[in-house]
């Protein structure tokens, strides 16, 4: 069975966002992976000193086939250093994994499937 790790920005750290609703949408996306026979997990990070250890820990859980980096991290100019950090951590700690990019929390499955 294929495995996918989705790395996204923690909705609770985004000012003015309904974190509960966004988290529910992310959980729904994880369910879509299961419906397609893909094992998936999600790691949510914030832009602080905890990001690296959180990501490395998630990458070490298993050999991932694909790591999807969320659009919220990639598209937010202030998070560019975090985006670079994530890409380099995946390269270093999960070199076998393809790296995919979604446009929103609702198309992570399609982003991963491009590389499975």
PDB file of C-alpha atoms in Angstrom:
ATOM      1  CA  UNK A   1       0.000   0.000   0.000  1.00  0.00           C
ATOM      2  CA  UNK A   2       1.291   3.465  -0.875  1.00  0.00           C
ATOM      3  CA  UNK A   3       2.012   5.939   1.905  1.00  0.00           C
ATOM      4  CA  UNK A   4       1.717   9.708   1.920  1.00  0.00           C
ATOM      5  CA  UNK A   5       2.678  12.310   4.494  1.00  0.00           C
ATOM      6  CA  UNK A   6       0.964  15.682   4.188  1.00  0.00           C
ATOM      7  CA  UNK A   7       2.773  18.600   5.821  1.00  0.00           C
ATOM      8  CA  UNK A   8       0.604  21.628   6.452  1.00  0.00           C
ATOM      9  CA  UNK A   9       0.455  24.779   8.509  1.00  0.00           C
ATOM     10  CA  UNK A  10      -1.414  24.401  11.799  1.00  0.00           C
ATOM     11  CA  UNK A  11      -4.801  26.133  11.356  1.00  0.00           C
ATOM     12  CA  UNK A  12      -4.757  27.232  14.995  1.00  0.00           C
ATOM     13  CA  UNK A  13      -1.734  29.397  14.209  1.00  0.00           C
ATOM     14  CA  UNK A  14      -3.486  31.315  11.428  1.00  0.00           C
ATOM     15  CA  UNK A  15      -5.133  34.518  12.676  1.00  0.00           C
ATOM     16  CA  UNK A  16      -8.722  35.084  11.604  1.00  0.00           C
ATOM     17  CA  UNK A  17      -9.271  31.526  10.376  1.00  0.00           C
ATOM     18  CA  UNK A  18     -11.922  29.153  11.665  1.00  0.00           C
ATOM     19  CA  UNK A  19      -9.386  26.574  12.823  1.00  0.00           C
ATOM     20  CA  UNK A  20     -12.034  23.972  13.655  1.00  0.00           C
ATOM     21  CA  UNK A  21     -13.607  24.136  10.204  1.00  0.00           C
ATOM     22  CA  UNK A  22     -10.235  24.025   8.479  1.00  0.00           C
ATOM     23  CA  UNK A  23      -9.128  21.062  10.586  1.00  0.00           C
ATOM     24  CA  UNK A  24     -12.367  19.248   9.694  1.00  0.00           C
ATOM     25  CA  UNK A  25     -11.646  19.832   5.998  1.00  0.00           C
ATOM     26  CA  UNK A  26      -8.108  18.486   6.424  1.00  0.00           C
ATOM     27  CA  UNK A  27      -9.439  15.402   8.201  1.00  0.00           C
ATOM     28  CA  UNK A  28     -11.908  14.882   5.357  1.00  0.00           C
ATOM     29  CA  UNK A  29      -8.996  14.978   2.919  1.00  0.00           C
ATOM     30  CA  UNK A  30      -7.214  12.281   4.939  1.00  0.00           C
ATOM     31  CA  UNK A  31     -10.350  10.142   4.616  1.00  0.00           C
ATOM     32  CA  UNK A  32     -10.191  10.540   0.835  1.00  0.00           C
ATOM     33  CA  UNK A  33      -6.742   8.960   0.851  1.00  0.00           C
ATOM     34  CA  UNK A  34      -8.167   5.930   2.654  1.00  0.00           C
ATOM     35  CA  UNK A  35     -11.002   5.646   0.142  1.00  0.00           C
ATOM     36  CA  UNK A  36      -8.353   5.293  -2.579  1.00  0.00           C
ATOM     37  CA  UNK A  37      -6.363   2.680  -0.696  1.00  0.00           C
ATOM     38  CA  UNK A  38      -3.549   5.053   0.279  1.00  0.00           C
ATOM     39  CA  UNK A  39      -2.229   5.220   3.821  1.00  0.00           C
ATOM     40  CA  UNK A  40      -1.844   8.848   4.805  1.00  0.00           C
ATOM     41  CA  UNK A  41      -0.869  10.920   7.792  1.00  0.00           C
ATOM     42  CA  UNK A  42      -0.775  14.635   8.376  1.00  0.00           C
ATOM     43  CA  UNK A  43       1.734  16.734  10.253  1.00  0.00           C
ATOM     44  CA  UNK A  44       0.774  20.291  11.100  1.00  0.00           C
ATOM     45  CA  UNK A  45       3.544  22.720  11.954  1.00  0.00           C
ATOM     46  CA  UNK A  46       4.011  26.316  12.996  1.00  0.00           C
ATOM     47  CA  UNK A  47       6.863  28.601  12.042  1.00  0.00           C
ATOM     48  CA  UNK A  48       9.003  28.311  15.150  1.00  0.00           C
ATOM     49  CA  UNK A  49      11.826  26.222  16.565  1.00  0.00           C
ATOM     50  CA  UNK A  50       9.536  23.170  16.925  1.00  0.00           C
ATOM     51  CA  UNK A  51       8.978  22.785  13.169  1.00  0.00           C
ATOM     52  CA  UNK A  52      12.174  20.867  12.430  1.00  0.00           C
ATOM     53  CA  UNK A  53      11.804  18.261  15.170  1.00  0.00           C
ATOM     54  CA  UNK A  54       8.114  17.789  14.347  1.00  0.00           C
ATOM     55  CA  UNK A  55       8.846  17.205  10.675  1.00  0.00           C
ATOM     56  CA  UNK A  56      11.862  14.956  11.257  1.00  0.00           C
ATOM     57  CA  UNK A  57       9.836  12.854  13.696  1.00  0.00           C
ATOM     58  CA  UNK A  58       7.044  12.428  11.145  1.00  0.00           C
ATOM     59  CA  UNK A  59       9.459  11.590   8.344  1.00  0.00           C
ATOM     60  CA  UNK A  60      11.054   8.903  10.530  1.00  0.00           C
ATOM     61  CA  UNK A  61       7.733   7.137  11.220  1.00  0.00           C
ATOM     62  CA  UNK A  62       8.005   5.042   8.050  1.00  0.00           C
ATOM     63  CA  UNK A  63       9.358   5.130   4.505  1.00  0.00           C
ATOM     64  CA  UNK A  64       6.958   7.535   2.790  1.00  0.00           C
ATOM     65  CA  UNK A  65       6.293   7.239  -0.939  1.00  0.00           C
ATOM     66  CA  UNK A  66       5.219  10.876  -1.270  1.00  0.00           C
ATOM     67  CA  UNK A  67       5.401  13.945   0.947  1.00  0.00           C
ATOM     68  CA  UNK A  68       2.852  16.627   0.061  1.00  0.00           C
ATOM     69  CA  UNK A  69       3.754  20.162   1.145  1.00  0.00           C
ATOM     70  CA  UNK A  70       0.663  22.286   1.626  1.00  0.00           C
ATOM     71  CA  UNK A  71      -0.121  25.432  -0.303  1.00  0.00           C
ATOM     72  CA  UNK A  72      -0.582  27.402   2.910  1.00  0.00           C
ATOM     73  CA  UNK A  73       3.132  26.994   3.582  1.00  0.00           C
ATOM     74  CA  UNK A  74       4.280  27.344   0.010  1.00  0.00           C
ATOM     75  CA  UNK A  75       2.155  30.315  -1.033  1.00  0.00           C
ATOM     76  CA  UNK A  76       2.701  32.536   1.999  1.00  0.00           C
ATOM     77  CA  UNK A  77       5.730  34.732   1.391  1.00  0.00           C
ATOM     78  CA  UNK A  78       6.540  35.056   5.109  1.00  0.00           C
ATOM     79  CA  UNK A  79       6.758  31.244   5.325  1.00  0.00           C
ATOM     80  CA  UNK A  80       9.352  30.875   2.545  1.00  0.00           C
ATOM     81  CA  UNK A  81      12.094  29.913   5.057  1.00  0.00           C
ATOM     82  CA  UNK A  82       9.785  27.235   6.500  1.00  0.00           C
ATOM     83  CA  UNK A  83       9.013  25.942   3.012  1.00  0.00           C
ATOM     84  CA  UNK A  84      12.728  25.675   2.212  1.00  0.00           C
ATOM     85  CA  UNK A  85      13.353  23.944   5.526  1.00  0.00           C
ATOM     86  CA  UNK A  86      10.640  21.360   4.822  1.00  0.00           C
ATOM     87  CA  UNK A  87      11.929  20.568   1.327  1.00  0.00           C
ATOM     88  CA  UNK A  88      15.467  20.132   2.622  1.00  0.00           C
ATOM     89  CA  UNK A  89      14.351  17.970   5.547  1.00  0.00           C
ATOM     90  CA  UNK A  90      12.412  15.697   3.197  1.00  0.00           C
ATOM     91  CA  UNK A  91      15.442  15.497   0.915  1.00  0.00           C
ATOM     92  CA  UNK A  92      17.681  14.581   3.862  1.00  0.00           C
ATOM     93  CA  UNK A  93      15.410  12.314   5.919  1.00  0.00           C
ATOM     94  CA  UNK A  94      13.188  10.713   3.266  1.00  0.00           C
ATOM     95  CA  UNK A  95      15.246  10.695   0.062  1.00  0.00           C
ATOM     96  CA  UNK A  96      13.096   7.917  -1.402  1.00  0.00           C
ATOM     97  CA  UNK A  97       9.963  10.079  -1.226  1.00  0.00           C
ATOM     98  CA  UNK A  98       8.655  12.132  -4.089  1.00  0.00           C
ATOM     99  CA  UNK A  99       7.732  15.688  -3.118  1.00  0.00           C
ATOM    100  CA  UNK A 100       4.344  16.972  -4.257  1.00  0.00           C
ATOM    101  CA  UNK A 101       2.556  20.274  -3.808  1.00  0.00           C
ATOM    102  CA  UNK A 102      -1.155  20.855  -3.366  1.00  0.00           C
ATOM    103  CA  UNK A 103      -2.993  24.071  -4.099  1.00  0.00           C
ATOM    104  CA  UNK A 104      -5.299  23.743  -1.085  1.00  0.00           C
ATOM    105  CA  UNK A 105      -6.219  21.280   1.630  1.00  0.00           C
ATOM    106  CA  UNK A 106      -8.776  19.802  -0.745  1.00  0.00           C
ATOM    107  CA  UNK A 107      -6.492  18.461  -3.448  1.00  0.00           C
ATOM    108  CA  UNK A 108      -3.742  16.691  -1.532  1.00  0.00           C
ATOM    109  CA  UNK A 109      -4.893  13.316  -2.859  1.00  0.00           C
ATOM    110  CA  UNK A 110      -4.541  14.445  -6.451  1.00  0.00           C
ATOM    111  CA  UNK A 111      -1.138  16.008  -5.731  1.00  0.00           C
ATOM    112  CA  UNK A 112       0.108  12.734  -4.227  1.00  0.00           C
ATOM    113  CA  UNK A 113      -1.376  10.593  -6.992  1.00  0.00           C
ATOM    114  CA  UNK A 114       0.691  12.446  -9.584  1.00  0.00           C
ATOM    115  CA  UNK A 115       3.731  10.738  -8.024  1.00  0.00           C
ATOM    116  CA  UNK A 116       2.341   7.332  -7.037  1.00  0.00           C
TER     117      UNK A 116
END
